[in-house]
């Protein structure tokens, strides 16, 4: 049988999953061909954390540095750059994702 929380193969007589610690009581047994569905949350490639990730800040330190560099060309290009970047990253799905467990920044997380 497979854990319904993390997908790890566990013994049918276990009460809790050895991988995630989730309860296995009152769970239907699953065979290997039924576990093929993908999970909707990403898995960290660094620490193996499975769950929701927090979005990165709207403006990163590099954005501030580039804004200041563009301000040497005139104040307008620097401000325009910062406004465009902030508008583009105003939605959390347009930002990098940060693992709350190990703080790894990873846009290329895979849905396992």
N, CA, C and O atoms as a DFTB+ gen file, in Angstrom:
448 C
 N C O
     1  1       0.847      -1.172       0.000
     2  2       0.000       0.000       0.000
     3  2       0.886       1.226       0.000
     4  3       2.057       1.165       0.377
     5  1       0.315       2.343      -0.428
     6  2       1.052       3.589      -0.513
     7  2       0.409       4.631       0.383
     8  3      -0.810       4.648       0.554
     9  1       1.244       5.512       0.962
    10  2       0.744       6.581       1.833
    11  2      -0.044       7.575       0.989
    12  3       0.451       8.005      -0.053
    13  1      -1.259       7.957       1.403
    14  2      -2.033       8.915       0.626
    15  2      -1.498      10.338       0.734
    16  3      -1.862      11.192      -0.074
    17  1      -0.631      10.611       1.727
    18  2      -0.097      11.962       1.899
    19  2       1.155      12.206       1.073
    20  3       1.269      13.223       0.390
    21  1       2.113      11.249       1.140
    22  2       3.387      11.473       0.464
    23  2       3.666      10.480      -0.659
    24  3       4.589      10.705      -1.442
    25  1       2.906       9.390      -0.768
    26  2       3.081       8.434      -1.843
    27  2       4.126       7.366      -1.592
    28  3       4.391       6.549      -2.474
    29  1       4.735       7.354      -0.395
    30  2       5.752       6.360      -0.077
    31  2       5.095       4.998       0.140
    32  3       4.004       4.911       0.703
    33  1       5.760       3.944      -0.306
    34  2       5.234       2.592      -0.107
    35  2       5.434       2.194       1.349
    36  3       6.545       2.272       1.873
    37  1       4.364       1.771       1.995
    38  2       4.402       1.371       3.406
    39  2       3.724       0.026       3.560
    40  3       2.970      -0.413       2.691
    41  1       4.002      -0.617       4.672
    42  2       3.382      -1.892       4.980
    43  2       1.912      -1.673       5.338
    44  3       1.565      -0.638       5.908
    45  1       1.063      -2.616       5.018
    46  2      -0.378      -2.484       5.261
    47  2      -0.713      -2.511       6.743
    48  3      -1.774      -2.025       7.137
    49  1       0.178      -3.076       7.593
    50  2      -0.123      -3.148       9.016
    51  2       0.374      -1.932       9.796
    52  3       0.160      -1.865      11.007
    53  1       1.028      -0.972       9.145
    54  2       1.479       0.242       9.825
    55  2       0.303       1.174      10.100
    56  3      -0.621       1.275       9.293
    57  1       0.346       1.855      11.245
    58  2      -0.685       2.833      11.584
    59  2      -0.315       4.222      11.081
    60  3      -1.188       5.047      10.815
    61  1       1.020       4.482      10.950
    62  2       1.496       5.780      10.500
    63  2       2.558       5.575       9.424
    64  3       3.262       4.565       9.422
    65  1       2.669       6.534       8.514
    66  2       3.657       6.485       7.443
    67  2       5.049       6.743       8.013
    68  3       5.226       7.634       8.843
    69  1       6.032       5.971       7.574
    70  2       7.401       6.176       8.037
    71  2       8.054       7.364       7.336
    72  3       9.087       7.850       7.797
    73  1       7.486       7.836       6.246
    74  2       8.051       8.967       5.521
    75  2       7.576      10.310       6.025
    76  3       8.382      11.194       6.314
    77  1       6.244      10.467       6.133
    78  2       5.695      11.774       6.518
    79  2       5.017      11.761       7.876
    80  3       4.710      12.826       8.413
    81  1       4.775      10.593       8.447
    82  2       4.131      10.504       9.754
    83  2       2.621      10.602       9.698
    84  3       1.972      10.663      10.742
    85  1       2.044      10.619       8.502
    86  2       0.598      10.726       8.349
    87  2      -0.110       9.448       8.770
    88  3       0.459       8.359       8.697
    89  1      -1.350       9.588       9.210
    90  2      -2.133       8.452       9.655
    91  2      -2.562       7.602       8.466
    92  3      -2.950       8.120       7.419
    93  1      -2.484       6.289       8.649
    94  2      -2.878       5.360       7.600
    95  2      -4.167       4.634       7.946
    96  3      -4.626       3.787       7.180
    97  1      -4.755       4.954       9.090
    98  2      -5.988       4.285       9.494
    99  2      -7.143       4.770       8.633
   100  3      -7.181       5.933       8.231
   101  1      -8.072       3.887       8.355
   102  2      -9.271       4.166       7.562
   103  2      -8.940       4.692       6.168
   104  3      -9.716       5.448       5.584
   105  1      -7.791       4.291       5.639
   106  2      -7.406       4.679       4.300
   107  2      -7.581       3.473       3.381
   108  3      -7.199       2.364       3.755
   109  1      -8.133       3.656       2.217
   110  2      -8.245       2.526       1.292
   111  2      -6.861       2.102       0.808
   112  3      -5.970       2.935       0.641
   113  1      -6.695       0.833       0.592
   114  2      -5.413       0.358       0.078
   115  2      -5.277       0.759      -1.379
   116  3      -6.257       0.796      -2.123
   117  1      -4.052       1.058      -1.772
   118  2      -3.793       1.494      -3.142
   119  2      -2.762       0.557      -3.752
   120  3      -1.835       0.113      -3.076
   121  1      -2.925       0.270      -4.989
   122  2      -1.948      -0.539      -5.699
   123  2      -1.024       0.376      -6.476
   124  3      -1.301       1.567      -6.619
   125  1       0.070      -0.170      -6.980
   126  2       1.082       0.637      -7.656
   127  2       0.534       1.315      -8.909
   128  3       0.969       2.420      -9.234
   129  1      -0.389       0.704      -9.612
   130  2      -0.887       1.329     -10.836
   131  2      -1.879       2.454     -10.549
   132  3      -2.145       3.257     -11.444
   133  1      -2.432       2.547      -9.353
   134  2      -3.363       3.620      -9.025
   135  2      -2.675       4.842      -8.451
   136  3      -3.310       5.891      -8.340
   137  1      -1.414       4.758      -8.082
   138  2      -0.709       5.874      -7.454
   139  2      -0.052       6.778      -8.510
   140  3       0.735       7.656      -8.158
   141  1      -0.360       6.578      -9.772
   142  2       0.283       7.314     -10.848
   143  2      -0.102       8.791     -10.900
   144  3       0.559       9.559     -11.598
   145  1      -1.145       9.215     -10.187
   146  2      -1.545      10.618     -10.257
   147  2      -0.472      11.523      -9.649
   148  3       0.293      11.106      -8.779
   149  1      -0.433      12.746     -10.115
   150  2       0.540      13.711      -9.623
   151  2      -0.064      14.503      -8.470
   152  3      -1.273      14.728      -8.406
   153  1       0.815      14.918      -7.564
   154  2       0.375      15.733      -6.437
   155  2       0.315      17.191      -6.869
   156  3       0.992      17.597      -7.813
   157  1      -0.486      17.960      -6.183
   158  2      -0.646      19.362      -6.570
   159  2       0.335      20.288      -5.867
   160  3       0.347      21.486      -6.151
   161  1       1.158      19.775      -4.959
   162  2       2.139      20.601      -4.272
   163  2       3.544      20.171      -4.692
   164  3       3.776      18.989      -4.942
   165  1       4.483      21.118      -4.773
   166  2       5.824      20.772      -5.218
   167  2       6.644      20.082      -4.128
   168  3       6.330      20.166      -2.941
   169  1       7.688      19.408      -4.558
   170  2       8.630      18.763      -3.650
   171  2       9.985      19.435      -3.837
   172  3      10.454      19.597      -4.963
   173  1      10.613      19.825      -2.727
   174  2      11.907      20.508      -2.782
   175  2      12.985      19.535      -3.245
   176  3      13.081      18.418      -2.737
   177  1      13.788      19.960      -4.204
   178  2      14.860      19.109      -4.697
   179  2      16.060      19.123      -3.764
   180  3      16.954      18.289      -3.908
   181  1      16.105      20.053      -2.805
   182  2      17.235      20.124      -1.873
   183  2      16.997      19.302      -0.610
   184  3      17.835      18.479      -0.242
   185  1      15.860      19.516       0.059
   186  2      15.619      18.865       1.351
   187  2      14.482      17.858       1.316
   188  3      14.292      17.123       2.285
   189  1      13.721      17.802       0.230
   190  2      12.632      16.847       0.126
   191  2      11.330      17.316       0.739
   192  3      10.395      16.525       0.861
   193  1      11.236      18.591       1.133
   194  2      10.021      19.136       1.728
   195  2       8.871      19.045       0.733
   196  3       9.029      19.377      -0.442
   197  1       7.732      18.602       1.203
   198  2       6.537      18.533       0.373
   199  2       5.498      19.442       1.008
   200  3       5.112      19.236       2.159
   201  1       5.054      20.427       0.282
   202  2       4.050      21.354       0.798
   203  2       4.095      22.661       0.043
   204  3       4.823      22.808      -0.939
   205  1       3.315      23.594       0.509
   206  2       3.261      24.903      -0.138
   207  2       4.541      25.685       0.135
   208  3       5.079      25.640       1.241
   209  1       5.020      26.393      -0.868
   210  2       6.209      27.211      -0.746
   211  2       5.787      28.661      -0.584
   212  3       4.703      29.044      -1.025
   213  1       6.627      29.467       0.040
   214  2       6.314      30.882       0.188
   215  2       6.918      31.646      -0.991
   216  3       8.006      31.309      -1.459
   217  1       6.221      32.663      -1.464
   218  2       6.763      33.439      -2.590
   219  2       7.870      34.379      -2.123
   220  3       7.866      34.850      -0.986
   221  1       8.804      34.640      -3.009
   222  2       9.904      35.562      -2.722
   223  2       9.360      36.992      -2.656
   224  3       8.244      37.250      -3.107
   225  1      10.140      37.921      -2.096
   226  2       9.706      39.321      -2.075
   227  2       9.520      39.860      -3.498
   228  3      10.081      39.330      -4.457
   229  1       8.731      40.909      -3.611
   230  2       8.466      41.484      -4.936
   231  2       9.753      42.013      -5.564
   232  3      10.047      41.712      -6.721
   233  1      10.507      42.786      -4.823
   234  2      11.771      43.315      -5.341
   235  2      12.931      42.665      -4.601
   236  3      12.977      42.668      -3.370
   237  1      13.867      42.106      -5.363
   238  2      15.051      41.476      -4.797
   239  2      16.166      42.512      -4.676
   240  3      16.050      43.590      -5.258
   241  1      17.241      42.225      -3.942
   242  2      18.355      43.180      -3.861
   243  2      18.944      43.533      -5.224
   244  3      19.344      44.677      -5.444
   245  1      19.003      42.566      -6.143
   246  2      19.516      42.844      -7.485
   247  2      18.646      43.868      -8.207
   248  3      19.164      44.681      -8.972
   249  1      17.358      43.843      -7.981
   250  2      16.467      44.811      -8.617
   251  2      16.756      46.229      -8.132
   252  3      16.741      47.177      -8.917
   253  1      17.017      46.366      -6.838
   254  2      17.368      47.688      -6.310
   255  2      18.679      48.186      -6.907
   256  3      18.802      49.364      -7.241
   257  1      19.656      47.295      -7.041
   258  2      20.947      47.686      -7.621
   259  2      20.766      48.120      -9.072
   260  3      21.310      49.144      -9.485
   261  1      20.002      47.345      -9.850
   262  2      19.758      47.723     -11.243
   263  2      18.978      49.025     -11.347
   264  3      19.229      49.827     -12.246
   265  1      18.031      49.244     -10.433
   266  2      17.284      50.500     -10.429
   267  2      18.195      51.691     -10.192
   268  3      18.040      52.734     -10.827
   269  1      19.150      51.534      -9.274
   270  2      20.098      52.623      -9.001
   271  2      21.018      52.842     -10.194
   272  3      21.315      53.985     -10.541
   273  1      21.477      51.753     -10.834
   274  2      22.330      51.882     -12.019
   275  2      21.576      52.608     -13.132
   276  3      22.135      53.488     -13.788
   277  1      20.307      52.244     -13.348
   278  2      19.523      52.922     -14.378
   279  2      19.265      54.380     -14.026
   280  3      19.056      55.200     -14.920
   281  1      19.274      54.714     -12.748
   282  2      19.060      56.118     -12.350
   283  2      20.242      56.998     -12.747
   284  3      20.093      58.217     -12.830
   285  1      21.425      56.403     -12.995
   286  2      22.552      57.194     -13.486
   287  2      22.306      57.678     -14.911
   288  3      22.919      58.653     -15.346
   289  1      21.414      57.008     -15.644
   290  2      21.043      57.440     -16.984
   291  2      19.979      58.533     -16.933
   292  3      19.635      59.120     -17.959
   293  1      19.484      58.790     -15.791
   294  2      18.382      59.724     -15.560
   295  2      17.477      59.075     -14.535
   296  3      17.448      57.849     -14.430
   297  1      16.755      59.848     -13.796
   298  2      15.947      59.276     -12.721
   299  2      14.767      58.465     -13.265
   300  3      14.337      57.502     -12.632
   301  1      14.248      58.845     -14.422
   302  2      13.079      58.158     -14.978
   303  2      13.344      56.690     -15.329
   304  3      12.521      55.845     -14.977
   305  1      14.452      56.337     -16.007
   306  2      14.651      54.925     -16.342
   307  2      14.725      54.014     -15.108
   308  3      14.218      52.893     -15.141
   309  1      15.336      54.476     -14.048
   310  2      15.430      53.674     -12.833
   311  2      14.083      53.447     -12.186
   312  3      13.767      52.338     -11.755
   313  1      13.289      54.507     -12.119
   314  2      11.955      54.387     -11.525
   315  2      11.055      53.520     -12.403
   316  3      10.294      52.693     -11.901
   317  1      11.149      53.719     -13.723
   318  2      10.345      52.913     -14.644
   319  2      10.706      51.436     -14.499
   320  3       9.822      50.579     -14.489
   321  1      12.005      51.133     -14.387
   322  2      12.429      49.740     -14.221
   323  2      11.821      49.140     -12.952
   324  3      11.266      48.042     -12.989
   325  1      11.923      49.848     -11.842
   326  2      11.400      49.325     -10.576
   327  2       9.881      49.154     -10.619
   328  3       9.354      48.181     -10.079
   329  1       9.181      50.078     -11.247
   330  2       7.721      49.984     -11.334
   331  2       7.312      48.799     -12.212
   332  3       6.382      48.067     -11.872
   333  1       7.998      48.610     -13.333
   334  2       7.658      47.495     -14.235
   335  2       7.936      46.157     -13.558
   336  3       7.123      45.238     -13.659
   337  1       9.062      46.034     -12.875
   338  2       9.393      44.776     -12.188
   339  2       8.385      44.511     -11.071
   340  3       7.919      43.382     -10.919
   341  1       8.045      45.532     -10.292
   342  2       7.076      45.354      -9.202
   343  2       5.700      44.986      -9.746
   344  3       5.004      44.163      -9.151
   345  1       5.302      45.577     -10.859
   346  2       4.003      45.244     -11.445
   347  2       4.002      43.805     -11.972
   348  3       3.007      43.091     -11.843
   349  1       5.116      43.390     -12.563
   350  2       5.206      42.031     -13.087
   351  2       5.173      40.991     -11.973
   352  3       4.586      39.922     -12.139
   353  1       5.789      41.292     -10.860
   354  2       5.848      40.335      -9.754
   355  2       4.785      40.581      -8.689
   356  3       4.888      40.039      -7.589
   357  1       3.787      41.369      -8.981
   358  2       2.760      41.648      -7.975
   359  2       1.937      40.407      -7.641
   360  3       1.427      40.286      -6.527
   361  1       1.804      39.489      -8.588
   362  2       1.114      38.233      -8.313
   363  2       2.126      37.221      -7.770
   364  3       3.223      37.103      -8.315
   365  1       1.776      36.489      -6.706
   366  2       2.731      35.533      -6.127
   367  2       3.184      34.441      -7.094
   368  3       4.291      33.924      -6.947
   369  1       2.361      34.078      -8.075
   370  2       2.774      33.025      -9.004
   371  2       3.846      33.491      -9.982
   372  3       4.437      32.662     -10.673
   373  1       4.116      34.801     -10.062
   374  2       5.155      35.321     -10.940
   375  2       6.491      35.478     -10.226
   376  3       7.456      35.962     -10.817
   377  1       6.553      35.073      -8.966
   378  2       7.792      35.227      -8.200
   379  2       8.464      33.885      -7.982
   380  3       7.865      32.826      -8.170
   381  1       9.737      33.960      -7.577
   382  2      10.434      32.742      -7.192
   383  2       9.729      32.132      -5.992
   384  3       9.049      32.832      -5.241
   385  1       9.889      30.851      -5.817
   386  2       9.329      30.162      -4.655
   387  2      10.462      29.821      -3.704
   388  3      11.546      29.428      -4.137
   389  1      10.211      29.970      -2.401
   390  2      11.216      29.707      -1.379
   391  2      10.710      28.577      -0.498
   392  3       9.599      28.638       0.029
   393  1      11.531      27.550      -0.342
   394  2      11.181      26.418       0.518
   395  2      11.193      26.887       1.975
   396  3      12.212      27.404       2.432
   397  1      10.102      26.726       2.713
   398  2      10.089      27.185       4.103
   399  2      10.961      26.329       5.011
   400  3      11.267      26.737       6.131
   401  1      11.365      25.152       4.551
   402  2      12.172      24.263       5.375
   403  2      13.661      24.598       5.284
   404  3      14.337      24.698       6.307
   405  1      14.172      24.771       4.066
   406  2      15.611      24.999       3.899
   407  2      15.933      26.346       3.231
   408  3      17.104      26.644       2.999
   409  1      14.929      27.152       2.924
   410  2      15.069      28.463       2.277
   411  2      15.726      28.393       0.900
   412  3      16.328      29.369       0.453
   413  1      15.619      27.258       0.230
   414  2      16.152      27.143      -1.127
   415  2      15.222      27.887      -2.074
   416  3      14.000      27.770      -1.984
   417  1      15.812      28.650      -2.977
   418  2      15.037      29.334      -4.004
   419  2      15.062      28.447      -5.234
   420  3      16.125      28.116      -5.759
   421  1      13.887      28.071      -5.680
   422  2      13.839      27.113      -6.769
   423  2      12.601      27.349      -7.605
   424  3      11.489      27.039      -7.179
   425  1      12.787      27.895      -8.789
   426  2      11.669      28.042      -9.717
   427  2      11.353      26.730     -10.409
   428  3      10.243      26.551     -10.909
   429  1      12.290      25.826     -10.446
   430  2      12.147      24.603     -11.229
   431  2      11.823      23.420     -10.355
   432  3      12.370      22.334     -10.549
   433  1      10.935      23.613      -9.388
   434  2      10.480      22.486      -8.584
   435  2       9.630      21.584      -9.467
   436  3       8.993      22.047     -10.413
   437  1       9.626      20.333      -9.163
   438  2       8.843      19.415      -9.965
   439  2       7.643      18.936      -9.183
   440  3       7.691      18.799      -7.960
   441  1       6.584      18.688      -9.889
   442  2       5.395      18.113      -9.285
   443  2       5.578      16.613      -9.394
   444  3       5.544      16.053     -10.490
   445  1       5.770      15.972      -8.271
   446  2       6.093      14.545      -8.276
   447  2       4.861      13.699      -8.328
   448  3       4.955      12.471      -8.338
